[in-house]
Amino acid sequence: MHLLEVDNLTKRFGGLTAVNNVSFHVDEGEIVGIIGPNGAGKTTLFNLISGFIKPDSGIVKFKGEDITGLSPHKIVNKGIARTFQVVRPFRHLPVIANVMVALKSPRGTKNIEWLKTMERKAADILEDVGLSEVMLEPAENVSHGDLKRLEIAKALATEPDLLLLDEPFGGLNPLEVNYLTKSIIRMHLDEPTRGILIVEHKLHALMKIVKRVIVLHQGEKIAEGTPEEIAKNQKVIEVYMGKAI
Amino acid sequence: MAISYLRRAYSSFAAHVFDIPPRLMAVLFFLILLLLPTCGLSSYYMWILIYANIIAIFALSWDLLVGRTGLISLGHALFFGIGGYSTALLFRHYGLPLWITIPVAVLLGALAGMIIGFPCLRVKGPYLALVTMAFPLIVSNIIKWSPLNPVFKGEIGIRASPFFPFLPIRQQRIAEYYLTLLLLFISAVIIYKIANSKTGIVFISILDDEVAAKACGINVTKYKIMSFIISSMFASLAGSIQAHFLKNANPSMFSLTLSFVPIIVTFLGGIGSIYGAIVGTYIYYILDKYVLIYLLPVLLRNFNLALPRGFEHAKLIIFTSIVLIFIIRWPRGIARYVTDKLQDLEEARDLDERGPRIWKRYKKKEKS
């Protein structure tokens, strides 16, 4: 049984088919990347999995259970957490309280060990992603790179079995990309059974982390394989570079 | 020369005033309120203050819903009216004493909040504001409907029992003042505790970004309904107290003007700050019932002038323009302006007052 199974997922927006018959799976402890040019339907695919958009057809199965069309908060409490491409912090709250919102969800509360306060747990999570210095700052005063990490901290607070990262490297400088790459690898080593699904444009950073890559183009899956296979795949090169004249 | 001296004097004065911690400020504020009746105020001024206490509870409840959860309600008078009418009906038909009528009115208010909350939460933002605005209009028209006159008595309204019928009128006012002040204090503490609890954090997260709150696994609908229920409970409490205080519940309790009062006062005081609603209410009622009704005519009489007839109806224009100025110039309100000054002076308190105080507690723990 796969951790996440996506079967023939289709979503149309009017005449545009954003996601067309996409099927793939993620196993326990696997890091999978999704790449594709702009408008390939990567974020729509994420929204479909996490329940923010209802699919027109197709099934999403999580741990063998059909979760298609469930509301987003229910899916989070089943164990799929996501981050957003554009950071969505709670601006009026300090960074630590941002994480505490996620800890206040049923799954987040359940996973707090006995005799441990919510504040302590939130501080521990922030320490893991390297935000302990700005912990008490209001989120609106924090830099973009830190907000990206805060997104991940919020997702981690519910202790997901599957983590969906939507362009975690977007808008980061090379140094921050490097740091985040390391922390994603560390996250993976800390919790080896957790599956991670990453949508990313920065292929160089992505290829270092993932074991398997799925390529989307105009809503369709055009290739799947290890990073080396994908780099050599003629179709993928055509999509990214254009055809040879 | 003189101006620079004045400026320096002001800044040293400000440095002293703004050095007082906020908690002490709150205590001082309540102490002043406690001592007010001993100043020998006339019955009319006591009446204003009692009324301000009642409306402060109402404004607090609005602030929790709108300032903290971001659910814009333009028809909060609905819950106020439900509280008032249920109290009056219980008194008229069953002759129940006020220590039963008030809790029952609060419970009915909570029920109304739940019933109104579910359909209202299907819509968002300005649409929610419009939908909530419609409900009190509907209910007030039902109450005025002539076939129901035997029950609701139409425009005249229903009589309710006064708080202390056995006391002479002057003592009655003072007793009522302390009772309403006590209820205001209790409501303020409860709402403040809720707003700064972990549930309060979730409320603010919904205000900031509903989608992100959902992505954090928060059942947004549940928390919105919760906010609606808590808010309507306190609004209903205020309505119930007013019915006992004015010995009457009438359709004006559902009026649009009353729905706008909490908006005006919370914008004066500072939206989303809880204490701002209380400060704003007092400023509003002093302006409304003292400055405009008493002080301004007296001042004008010195210049052989008089206020035009029907000036009362123009008051709403004055207040809405004041609110407009506040939204543009000081969007964070008077009370916030003071606390912002406090925070500028003390770096340890440089965090947003709108957020809960949990991180401060955390900071203390870290130091020790």
Coordinates of N, CA, C and O in Angstrom, one line a residue, chain B residues 119-199:
Chain B
P119 N -26.1 30.2 8.9 CA -26.3 30.7 7.6 C -25.4 31.9 7.2 O -24.9 32.0 6.1
C120 N -25.0 32.7 8.2 CA -24.2 33.9 8.0 C -22.8 33.5 7.5 O -22.2 34.2 6.7
L121 N -22.3 32.3 8.0 CA -20.9 32.0 7.7 C -20.7 31.4 6.3 O -19.6 31.1 5.9
R122 N -21.8 31.3 5.6 CA -21.7 30.8 4.2 C -21.1 31.9 3.4 O -20.6 31.7 2.3
V123 N -21.3 33.2 3.9 CA -20.8 34.3 3.1 C -19.7 35.0 3.8 O -19.5 34.8 5.0
K124 N -18.9 35.8 3.1 CA -17.7 36.3 3.6 C -17.6 37.9 3.4 O -18.3 38.4 2.5
G125 N -16.8 38.5 4.2 CA -16.5 39.9 4.1 C -17.7 40.8 4.0 O -18.6 40.8 4.9
P126 N -17.7 41.7 3.0 CA -18.8 42.7 2.9 C -20.2 42.0 2.8 O -21.2 42.6 3.3
Y127 N -20.3 40.8 2.2 CA -21.5 40.1 2.1 C -22.1 39.7 3.4 O -23.2 39.8 3.7
L128 N -21.1 39.3 4.3 CA -21.5 38.9 5.6 C -22.1 40.1 6.4 O -23.1 40.1 7.0
A129 N -21.4 41.3 6.2 CA -21.9 42.5 6.8 C -23.3 42.8 6.4 O -24.2 43.2 7.2
L130 N -23.6 42.7 5.1 CA -24.9 43.0 4.6 C -26.0 42.0 5.1 O -27.1 42.4 5.5
V131 N -25.6 40.7 5.2 CA -26.5 39.7 5.7 C -26.9 39.9 7.1 O -28.0 39.9 7.5
T132 N -25.8 40.2 8.0 CA -26.1 40.5 9.4 C -26.9 41.7 9.6 O -27.7 41.8 10.5
M133 N -26.8 42.7 8.7 CA -27.5 43.9 8.8 C -29.0 43.7 8.6 O -29.9 44.3 9.2
A134 N -29.3 42.7 7.8 CA -30.7 42.4 7.4 C -31.5 41.8 8.6 O -32.7 42.1 8.8
F135 N -30.8 41.0 9.4 CA -31.6 40.3 10.5 C -32.3 41.2 11.5 O -33.5 40.9 11.7
P136 N -31.6 42.2 12.1 CA -32.4 43.0 13.0 C -33.6 43.7 12.4 O -34.6 43.9 13.0
L137 N -33.4 44.1 11.1 CA -34.5 44.8 10.4 C -35.7 43.8 10.3 O -36.8 44.2 10.6
I138 N -35.4 42.6 10.0 CA -36.5 41.6 9.8 C -37.2 41.4 11.2 O -38.4 41.5 11.3
V139 N -36.4 41.2 12.2 CA -36.9 40.9 13.6 C -37.7 42.1 14.1 O -38.8 41.9 14.6
S140 N -37.2 43.3 13.9 CA -38.0 44.5 14.4 C -39.3 44.6 13.6 O -40.3 45.0 14.2
N141 N -39.3 44.3 12.4 CA -40.6 44.4 11.6 C -41.6 43.3 12.1 O -42.8 43.5 12.1
I142 N -41.0 42.1 12.5 CA -41.9 41.1 13.0 C -42.5 41.6 14.3 O -43.7 41.4 14.6
I143 N -41.7 42.2 15.1 CA -42.2 42.7 16.4 C -43.3 43.8 16.3 O -44.2 43.9 17.0
K144 N -43.1 44.6 15.2 CA -44.0 45.7 15.0 C -45.3 45.2 14.3 O -46.3 46.0 14.1
W145 N -45.3 44.0 13.8 CA -46.4 43.5 13.0 C -47.7 43.4 13.9 O -47.7 42.8 15.0
S146 N -48.8 44.0 13.4 CA -50.0 44.2 14.3 C -50.6 42.9 14.8 O -51.0 42.9 16.0
P147 N -50.7 41.8 14.0 CA -51.3 40.6 14.7 C -50.5 40.1 15.9 O -51.1 39.4 16.7
L148 N -49.3 40.5 16.0 CA -48.5 40.0 17.1 C -48.5 41.0 18.3 O -47.8 40.8 19.3
N149 N -49.3 42.1 18.1 CA -49.3 43.1 19.1 C -49.6 42.6 20.6 O -49.0 43.1 21.5
P150 N -50.5 41.6 20.7 CA -50.8 41.2 22.1 C -49.5 40.6 22.7 O -49.4 40.7 24.0
V151 N -48.6 40.1 22.0 CA -47.4 39.5 22.6 C -46.4 40.6 22.7 O -45.8 40.8 23.8
F152 N -46.1 41.3 21.6 CA -44.9 42.2 21.7 C -45.3 43.7 22.0 O -44.4 44.5 22.1
K153 N -46.6 44.0 21.9 CA -47.0 45.4 22.2 C -46.5 46.4 21.2 O -46.4 47.6 21.5
G154 N -46.1 46.0 20.0 CA -45.7 46.9 18.9 C -44.7 47.9 19.3 O -43.7 47.6 20.0
E155 N -44.9 49.1 18.9 CA -43.9 50.2 19.1 C -43.7 50.6 20.6 O -42.7 51.1 21.0
I156 N -44.8 50.4 21.4 CA -44.7 50.8 22.8 C -43.7 50.0 23.6 O -43.0 50.5 24.4
G157 N -43.6 48.7 23.2 CA -42.7 47.8 23.9 C -43.3 47.2 25.2 O -44.4 47.5 25.6
I158 N -42.5 46.3 25.8 CA -42.9 45.6 26.9 C -42.2 46.1 28.2 O -41.1 46.5 28.2
R159 N -43.0 46.1 29.3 CA -42.4 46.6 30.5 C -41.5 45.5 31.1 O -41.8 44.4 31.1
A160 N -40.4 46.0 31.8 CA -39.6 45.0 32.5 C -39.4 45.6 33.9 O -39.6 46.7 34.2
S161 N -39.0 44.7 34.8 CA -38.8 45.1 36.2 C -37.5 45.9 36.4 O -36.5 45.6 35.8
P162 N -37.6 47.0 37.2 CA -36.4 47.7 37.5 C -35.5 46.9 38.4 O -35.9 45.9 39.0
F163 N -34.2 47.3 38.5 CA -33.2 46.5 39.3 C -33.5 46.6 40.8 O -33.6 45.6 41.5
F164 N -33.7 47.8 41.3 CA -33.8 48.0 42.7 C -35.1 48.8 43.0 O -35.0 50.0 43.3
P165 N -36.3 48.3 42.8 CA -37.5 49.1 43.0 C -37.7 49.6 44.4 O -38.4 50.5 44.6
F166 N -37.0 48.9 45.4 CA -37.3 49.3 46.8 C -36.5 50.5 47.3 O -36.7 51.0 48.3
L167 N -35.5 50.9 46.5 CA -34.7 52.1 46.9 C -35.2 53.4 46.4 O -35.9 53.4 45.4
P168 N -34.9 54.5 47.1 CA -35.3 55.8 46.5 C -34.5 56.1 45.3 O -33.4 55.5 45.1
I169 N -35.0 57.0 44.4 CA -34.4 57.1 43.0 C -32.9 57.4 43.0 O -32.2 56.8 42.2
R170 N -32.4 58.2 43.9 CA -31.0 58.5 43.9 C -30.1 57.3 44.2 O -29.1 57.0 43.5
Q171 N -30.5 56.6 45.3 CA -29.8 55.4 45.7 C -29.9 54.4 44.6 O -29.0 53.6 44.3
Q172 N -31.1 54.3 43.9 CA -31.3 53.4 42.9 C -30.2 53.5 41.8 O -29.6 52.6 41.3
R173 N -30.0 54.8 41.4 CA -29.0 55.1 40.3 C -27.6 54.6 40.7 O -26.9 54.0 40.0
I174 N -27.3 54.9 42.0 CA -25.9 54.6 42.4 C -25.8 53.0 42.5 O -24.8 52.5 42.0
A175 N -26.8 52.4 43.0 CA -26.8 50.9 43.1 C -26.7 50.3 41.6 O -25.9 49.4 41.4
E176 N -27.5 50.9 40.7 CA -27.5 50.4 39.4 C -26.1 50.6 38.7 O -25.6 49.8 38.0
Y177 N -25.5 51.8 39.1 CA -24.2 52.1 38.5 C -23.2 51.0 38.9 O -22.5 50.5 38.1
Y178 N -23.2 50.7 40.2 CA -22.2 49.7 40.7 C -22.5 48.3 40.1 O -21.6 47.6 39.8
L179 N -23.8 48.0 40.0 CA -24.1 46.7 39.4 C -23.6 46.6 38.0 O -23.0 45.6 37.6
T180 N -24.0 47.6 37.2 CA -23.5 47.6 35.8 C -22.0 47.6 35.6 O -21.5 46.9 34.8
L181 N -21.4 48.4 36.5 CA -19.9 48.4 36.5 C -19.3 47.0 36.8 O -18.4 46.6 36.1
L182 N -19.9 46.4 37.8 CA -19.5 45.0 38.1 C -19.6 44.1 36.9 O -18.7 43.3 36.6
L183 N -20.8 44.1 36.3 CA -21.1 43.3 35.2 C -20.1 43.6 34.0 O -19.6 42.7 33.3
L184 N -19.8 44.9 33.8 CA -18.9 45.3 32.8 C -17.5 44.7 33.1 O -16.8 44.2 32.2
F185 N -17.1 44.9 34.4 CA -15.8 44.4 34.8 C -15.7 42.9 34.5 O -14.7 42.4 33.9
I186 N -16.7 42.1 34.9 CA -16.7 40.7 34.7 C -16.6 40.3 33.3 O -15.8 39.5 32.8
S187 N -17.5 41.0 32.4 CA -17.5 40.7 31.0 C -16.2 41.0 30.4 O -15.7 40.3 29.5
A188 N -15.6 42.2 30.8 CA -14.3 42.6 30.2 C -13.2 41.6 30.5 O -12.5 41.2 29.6
V189 N -13.2 41.1 31.8 CA -12.2 40.1 32.2 C -12.4 38.8 31.4 O -11.4 38.3 30.8
I190 N -13.6 38.4 31.3 CA -13.9 37.1 30.6 C -13.5 37.3 29.1 O -12.8 36.4 28.5
I191 N -13.9 38.4 28.4 CA -13.6 38.5 27.0 C -12.1 38.7 26.8 O -11.6 38.2 25.9
Y192 N -11.5 39.4 27.7 CA -10.0 39.6 27.6 C -9.3 38.3 27.7 O -8.4 38.0 27.0
K193 N -9.8 37.5 28.7 CA -9.2 36.1 28.9 C -9.4 35.3 27.6 O -8.4 34.6 27.2
I194 N -10.6 35.3 27.1 CA -10.8 34.5 25.9 C -10.0 35.0 24.7 O -9.3 34.2 24.1
A195 N -9.9 36.3 24.6 CA -9.2 36.9 23.4 C -7.7 36.6 23.5 O -7.0 36.5 22.5
N196 N -7.2 36.5 24.7 CA -5.8 36.2 24.9 C -5.4 34.8 25.2 O -4.3 34.4 25.5
S197 N -6.4 33.9 25.1 CA -6.2 32.5 25.3 C -5.7 31.9 24.0 O -5.5 32.6 23.0
K198 N -5.5 30.6 24.0 CA -5.0 29.9 22.7 C -6.2 29.9 21.7 O -5.9 29.9 20.5
T199 N -7.4 29.8 22.2 CA -8.5 30.0 21.3 C -8.5 31.4 20.6 O -8.8 31.5 19.5

